[in-house]
Coordinates of C-alpha atoms in Angstrom, one line a residue:
Chain A
M1 CA -44.2 -40.2 -208.5
E2 CA -41.4 -41.9 -206.7
K3 CA -40.0 -41.6 -203.2
K4 CA -36.5 -42.1 -201.9
I5 CA -35.4 -41.9 -198.3
L6 CA -31.9 -40.4 -198.2
S7 CA -31.4 -40.8 -194.4
E8 CA -33.4 -42.1 -191.5
Q9 CA -33.0 -42.0 -187.8
L10 CA -33.3 -45.6 -186.7
L11 CA -34.6 -46.3 -183.3
I12 CA -34.8 -49.8 -182.1
F13 CA -35.9 -51.1 -178.7
S14 CA -36.6 -54.5 -177.4
D15 CA -36.4 -56.8 -174.4
V16 CA -33.4 -59.1 -174.2
V17 CA -35.1 -62.5 -174.3
M18 CA -32.4 -65.1 -173.5
P19 CA -32.9 -68.8 -173.4
K20 CA -33.7 -70.2 -169.9
G21 CA -30.6 -70.7 -167.9
F22 CA -28.6 -68.2 -170.0
E23 CA -30.2 -65.0 -168.8
I24 CA -28.1 -61.8 -168.5
D25 CA -26.7 -61.7 -165.0
Q26 CA -27.7 -58.2 -163.9
D27 CA -26.0 -58.5 -160.6
K28 CA -22.6 -59.1 -162.3
L29 CA -23.1 -56.1 -164.5
M30 CA -23.9 -54.0 -161.4
A31 CA -20.9 -55.2 -159.6
D32 CA -18.7 -54.5 -162.5
T33 CA -20.2 -51.0 -162.8
I34 CA -19.3 -50.3 -159.1
E35 CA -15.9 -51.8 -159.5
S36 CA -15.0 -49.8 -162.6
S37 CA -16.3 -46.6 -161.0
L38 CA -14.3 -47.1 -157.8
T39 CA -11.1 -48.1 -159.5
N40 CA -11.6 -45.6 -162.4
K41 CA -10.9 -48.3 -164.9
E42 CA -12.6 -49.4 -168.1
F43 CA -15.7 -51.5 -167.7
P44 CA -14.4 -55.1 -167.6
F45 CA -15.1 -57.8 -170.2
S46 CA -17.2 -60.6 -168.7
R47 CA -19.2 -63.6 -169.9
T48 CA -22.5 -61.9 -169.2
W49 CA -21.5 -58.6 -170.9
D50 CA -20.4 -60.7 -173.9
M51 CA -23.7 -62.5 -174.0
L52 CA -25.6 -59.2 -174.0
N53 CA -23.4 -57.7 -176.7
I54 CA -23.7 -60.7 -179.0
Y55 CA -27.4 -60.8 -178.4
I56 CA -27.8 -57.2 -179.5
R57 CA -25.5 -57.5 -182.5
E58 CA -27.0 -60.7 -183.8
H59 CA -30.6 -59.7 -183.4
I60 CA -30.0 -56.3 -185.1
G61 CA -28.2 -58.2 -187.9
V62 CA -31.0 -60.7 -188.4
E63 CA -33.9 -58.3 -188.1
Y64 CA -32.5 -55.2 -189.8
K65 CA -29.5 -56.4 -191.8
I66 CA -27.2 -54.0 -190.0
K67 CA -23.8 -55.4 -189.1
L68 CA -22.4 -53.8 -186.0
A69 CA -18.9 -53.6 -184.7
N70 CA -18.1 -52.6 -181.1
K71 CA -16.7 -49.2 -180.3
K72 CA -16.8 -48.7 -176.6
T73 CA -18.8 -49.7 -173.5
W74 CA -19.3 -48.2 -170.1
S75 CA -21.8 -48.2 -167.3
D76 CA -23.3 -45.4 -165.2
T77 CA -25.4 -45.0 -162.2
Y78 CA -28.1 -42.4 -161.8
K79 CA -29.2 -41.2 -158.4
P80 CA -32.9 -40.9 -157.6
N81 CA -34.7 -37.8 -158.8
T82 CA -32.0 -36.8 -161.2
L83 CA -31.8 -35.7 -164.8
S84 CA -28.5 -36.2 -166.6
E85 CA -26.7 -33.6 -168.6
P86 CA -27.4 -33.8 -172.3
L87 CA -25.4 -36.6 -173.6
L88 CA -23.8 -37.1 -177.0
N89 CA -21.5 -39.9 -178.1
I90 CA -20.0 -38.5 -181.2
N91 CA -17.1 -36.1 -181.4
H92 CA -17.9 -33.4 -184.0
S93 CA -14.2 -32.7 -184.4
N94 CA -13.4 -36.4 -185.0
L95 CA -16.4 -37.9 -186.7
G96 CA -14.2 -40.6 -188.3
D97 CA -13.5 -42.1 -184.9
S98 CA -17.1 -41.7 -183.6
P99 CA -19.7 -44.4 -183.2
D100 CA -22.7 -44.8 -185.5
F101 CA -25.1 -46.1 -182.8
T102 CA -25.6 -45.8 -179.1
T103 CA -27.3 -48.6 -177.2
L104 CA -28.6 -48.2 -173.7
Y105 CA -29.3 -51.3 -171.7
G106 CA -31.4 -51.3 -168.4
T107 CA -29.2 -53.3 -166.1
K108 CA -31.1 -52.4 -162.9
V109 CA -33.6 -49.6 -163.5
S110 CA -36.9 -48.4 -162.3
N111 CA -38.9 -45.4 -163.6
C112 CA -36.1 -44.5 -165.9
W113 CA -36.8 -42.3 -168.9
I114 CA -34.7 -41.6 -172.0
K115 CA -35.4 -38.5 -174.0
I116 CA -33.9 -38.5 -177.4
Y117 CA -33.6 -35.3 -179.3
Y118 CA -33.8 -35.1 -183.1
D119 CA -34.5 -32.7 -185.9
D120 CA -37.3 -33.1 -188.4
N121 CA -36.3 -31.0 -191.3
R122 CA -36.7 -27.4 -190.2
R123 CA -38.4 -28.4 -187.0
K124 CA -35.4 -28.5 -184.7
G125 CA -35.2 -29.9 -181.2
K126 CA -38.0 -32.4 -181.3
S127 CA -37.8 -35.2 -178.8
W128 CA -39.1 -38.6 -178.1
N129 CA -39.5 -40.2 -174.7
I130 CA -39.2 -43.8 -173.9
E131 CA -39.1 -45.6 -170.6
L132 CA -36.0 -47.9 -170.3
K133 CA -37.1 -50.9 -168.5
E134 CA -35.0 -53.6 -166.9
N135 CA -33.4 -56.0 -169.3
M136 CA -34.4 -53.9 -172.3
F137 CA -32.3 -52.1 -174.7
I138 CA -32.7 -49.0 -176.9
M139 CA -30.6 -48.2 -179.9
F140 CA -30.4 -44.9 -181.7
P141 CA -28.0 -42.9 -183.8
S142 CA -25.0 -41.6 -181.9
S143 CA -25.6 -38.2 -183.5
N144 CA -28.7 -37.7 -181.4
I145 CA -28.4 -35.9 -178.1
Y146 CA -30.2 -37.7 -175.2
T147 CA -30.9 -37.3 -171.5
I148 CA -31.5 -39.9 -168.9
S149 CA -33.8 -39.3 -165.9
N150 CA -34.3 -41.4 -162.8
E151 CA -37.8 -40.4 -161.7
Q152 CA -38.1 -42.6 -158.6
K153 CA -36.9 -41.7 -155.2
D154 CA -35.5 -44.8 -153.7
S155 CA -32.7 -46.4 -155.6
L156 CA -29.9 -46.0 -158.1
N157 CA -30.5 -46.8 -161.8
F158 CA -27.7 -48.8 -163.5
I159 CA -27.4 -48.3 -167.3
Q160 CA -25.0 -50.0 -169.6
T161 CA -24.0 -48.1 -172.7
I162 CA -22.5 -49.8 -175.7
T163 CA -21.6 -47.9 -178.8
Y164 CA -21.3 -49.4 -182.3
T165 CA -20.1 -48.6 -185.8
Y166 CA -21.3 -50.1 -189.0
S167 CA -19.2 -53.2 -189.6
Chain B
M1 CA -15.7 -79.0 -191.1
A2 CA -19.2 -79.2 -189.7
H3 CA -21.7 -76.4 -189.7
F4 CA -24.1 -75.5 -186.9
A5 CA -26.9 -72.9 -186.9
K6 CA -27.5 -70.9 -183.8
I7 CA -31.3 -70.7 -183.2
G8 CA -32.9 -67.7 -181.5
I9 CA -35.9 -67.9 -179.2
N10 CA -38.3 -67.2 -182.1
G11 CA -36.8 -70.0 -184.2
K12 CA -34.8 -67.7 -186.5
V13 CA -31.2 -68.6 -187.4
L14 CA -29.0 -66.0 -185.8
Q15 CA -25.6 -67.2 -187.0
V16 CA -24.0 -70.2 -188.7
V17 CA -20.6 -71.4 -187.4
T18 CA -18.1 -74.0 -188.4
V19 CA -16.8 -76.6 -186.0
D20 CA -13.8 -78.8 -186.5
N21 CA -14.9 -82.4 -187.0
N22 CA -12.6 -83.4 -184.2
D23 CA -14.8 -81.5 -181.8
L24 CA -17.7 -83.7 -182.8
M25 CA -16.1 -87.0 -181.9
D26 CA -17.6 -89.0 -179.2
S27 CA -15.9 -91.7 -177.0
N28 CA -16.1 -94.2 -179.9
N29 CA -14.5 -91.7 -182.3
V30 CA -17.7 -91.3 -184.2
E31 CA -19.0 -87.8 -185.2
N32 CA -21.9 -87.0 -183.0
E33 CA -24.1 -83.8 -183.2
K34 CA -24.7 -83.8 -179.5
V35 CA -21.0 -83.6 -178.8
G36 CA -20.7 -80.6 -181.1
Q37 CA -23.7 -79.0 -179.4
Q38 CA -22.1 -79.4 -176.0
Y39 CA -18.8 -77.9 -177.4
L40 CA -20.7 -74.9 -178.7
Q41 CA -22.6 -74.4 -175.5
L42 CA -19.3 -74.4 -173.6
H43 CA -17.6 -71.9 -175.9
S44 CA -20.4 -69.6 -176.9
N45 CA -22.8 -69.2 -174.0
W46 CA -25.8 -70.4 -175.9
P47 CA -27.7 -73.6 -175.0
A48 CA -26.7 -76.8 -176.7
E49 CA -30.3 -77.6 -177.9
L50 CA -30.3 -74.3 -179.8
W51 CA -27.3 -75.3 -181.9
I52 CA -28.5 -77.4 -184.8
Q53 CA -26.2 -79.1 -187.3
T54 CA -26.8 -78.1 -190.9
S55 CA -25.3 -79.3 -194.2
Y56 CA -23.5 -77.0 -196.5
N57 CA -24.3 -79.2 -199.4
T58 CA -28.1 -79.6 -198.8
I59 CA -30.5 -77.5 -200.8
N60 CA -34.2 -78.3 -201.4
N61 CA -33.8 -81.6 -199.6
T62 CA -31.2 -82.8 -202.0
H63 CA -27.5 -83.3 -201.4
R64 CA -25.4 -81.6 -204.1
S65 CA -22.9 -84.4 -204.3
G66 CA -25.5 -87.2 -204.1
G67 CA -25.0 -87.8 -200.4
T68 CA -27.7 -87.8 -197.7
A69 CA -29.6 -84.5 -197.4
L70 CA -29.8 -83.0 -194.0
R71 CA -32.7 -80.9 -192.7
G72 CA -33.9 -79.6 -196.0
N73 CA -31.6 -76.7 -196.7
Y74 CA -28.3 -75.2 -195.6
A75 CA -29.2 -72.8 -192.8
G76 CA -28.6 -69.1 -193.5
I77 CA -29.0 -66.2 -191.2
G78 CA -32.7 -65.3 -191.0
C79 CA -33.9 -68.8 -192.0
I80 CA -36.5 -70.4 -189.8
W81 CA -35.8 -73.6 -188.0
D82 CA -38.9 -75.9 -188.2
E83 CA -38.3 -78.4 -185.4
D84 CA -41.4 -80.5 -186.2
N85 CA -40.4 -81.1 -189.8
Q86 CA -36.6 -80.9 -189.1
I87 CA -36.2 -78.4 -191.9
F88 CA -34.5 -75.0 -192.3
W89 CA -36.8 -72.8 -194.2
P90 CA -35.6 -69.8 -196.2
K91 CA -37.7 -66.6 -196.0
K92 CA -41.2 -67.0 -197.4
P93 CA -41.1 -65.3 -200.8
Y94 CA -44.8 -64.4 -200.9
A95 CA -47.5 -64.3 -198.2
S96 CA -49.7 -66.9 -200.1
W97 CA -47.0 -69.5 -200.7
I98 CA -47.0 -72.7 -198.8
K99 CA -44.4 -75.1 -197.6
N100 CA -43.6 -78.3 -199.4
T101 CA -41.9 -80.5 -196.9
T102 CA -40.8 -83.0 -199.5
T103 CA -38.7 -80.5 -201.5
A104 CA -38.1 -78.2 -198.4
G105 CA -39.1 -75.3 -200.6
W106 CA -41.9 -72.8 -200.9
E107 CA -44.6 -73.2 -203.6
S108 CA -47.3 -71.0 -204.9
P109 CA -50.8 -72.1 -204.1
I110 CA -51.3 -73.1 -207.8
G111 CA -48.0 -74.9 -208.1
N112 CA -45.0 -74.2 -210.1
A113 CA -44.9 -71.8 -213.1
P114 CA -45.8 -73.4 -216.4
A115 CA -42.8 -74.6 -218.4
I116 CA -41.6 -72.5 -221.2
T117 CA -42.7 -74.0 -224.5
A118 CA -40.4 -75.1 -227.3
E119 CA -41.9 -72.4 -229.5
Q120 CA -41.1 -69.8 -226.9
Q121 CA -37.6 -71.1 -226.5
A122 CA -37.1 -71.0 -230.2
D123 CA -38.0 -67.3 -230.4
E124 CA -34.6 -65.6 -230.7
S125 CA -35.9 -62.1 -230.3
N126 CA -37.4 -62.6 -226.8
V127 CA -36.6 -64.4 -223.6
Y128 CA -39.7 -65.7 -221.9
H129 CA -40.1 -66.0 -218.1
Y130 CA -42.9 -66.3 -215.6
S131 CA -43.1 -64.2 -212.5
W132 CA -45.5 -64.6 -209.6
N133 CA -48.4 -62.1 -209.3
E134 CA -49.3 -62.1 -205.7
E135 CA -52.3 -59.8 -206.2
N136 CA -54.0 -62.0 -208.8
Q137 CA -52.5 -65.3 -207.6
T138 CA -51.3 -66.1 -211.1
W139 CA -48.1 -66.8 -212.9
D140 CA -47.7 -64.0 -215.4
L141 CA -45.7 -64.5 -218.6
G142 CA -43.2 -61.8 -219.4
T143 CA -40.6 -61.2 -222.0
S144 CA -37.3 -59.4 -222.1
A145 CA -34.8 -58.8 -224.9
P146 CA -32.1 -61.4 -225.1
I147 CA -28.6 -60.5 -223.9
N148 CA -26.0 -60.9 -226.6
I149 CA -22.5 -61.4 -225.3
V150 CA -19.8 -60.7 -227.8
V151 CA -16.4 -61.9 -226.9
D152 CA -13.5 -60.2 -228.6
E153 CA -10.7 -62.5 -229.4

């Protein structure tokens, strides 16, 4: 008897452990989030964003032999006690130009939960909950719908999204 | 060109880059690894001490062109940097294998596979080879059919 996995839904999560003195500057990412929101411009490239992006790409490459190429990036804020709309980062009418993976990074978060929906054969609409903590990332297929909830009542949650394709 | 390995927090090689030899020159116009490390820190946002020079021509602690071997093996992505022994280790092939710091290679706990005998080599109907059996901790002799390559002229 033999087994062959035709497809899998890869879900990776990890803290971002940078060398001392080279930590991700969360304040910079938050400031850029506010700036891009106020000016309605794309999230700006910065040294700290680049460090985060390279960290994710290199570690996924080393640990899972997946070569990633950047697609898009943006950042959002979530008000206290809110649940996002269901989010999906692929365009079903243009799959060729859609990303393969979505990565969420907790820039400044507290009590932030990500619910990722998936199908398990005929069992549709199953979901998996994971808490997104500060300085942690979660990566999953862009074909999965997900929601983001901010379950604390005091402050905004800042989340950086980076999408990737297979390189 | 000089090669440098980018080392992750856990000692794994994340990337290997090339650096122009001119970017390694110190004030005396001599190649200096530390100068290269500083150059890479400046241009890649990763600390100098986590960039380690590696030799493209070094394998199993031997330089392919007869030069001086550097740090055991040429670093590849996923290799482990062993700071104590100053060696880049490739992935461990089997759980039981142990490091040989002289050859910068992994060895089975019972040593290398036995040599193929002259009699086995002379057998034209079989190709003999040993493969490691991790479960039994033995070198198992196997055979396969020879591959005949016919070249049409």
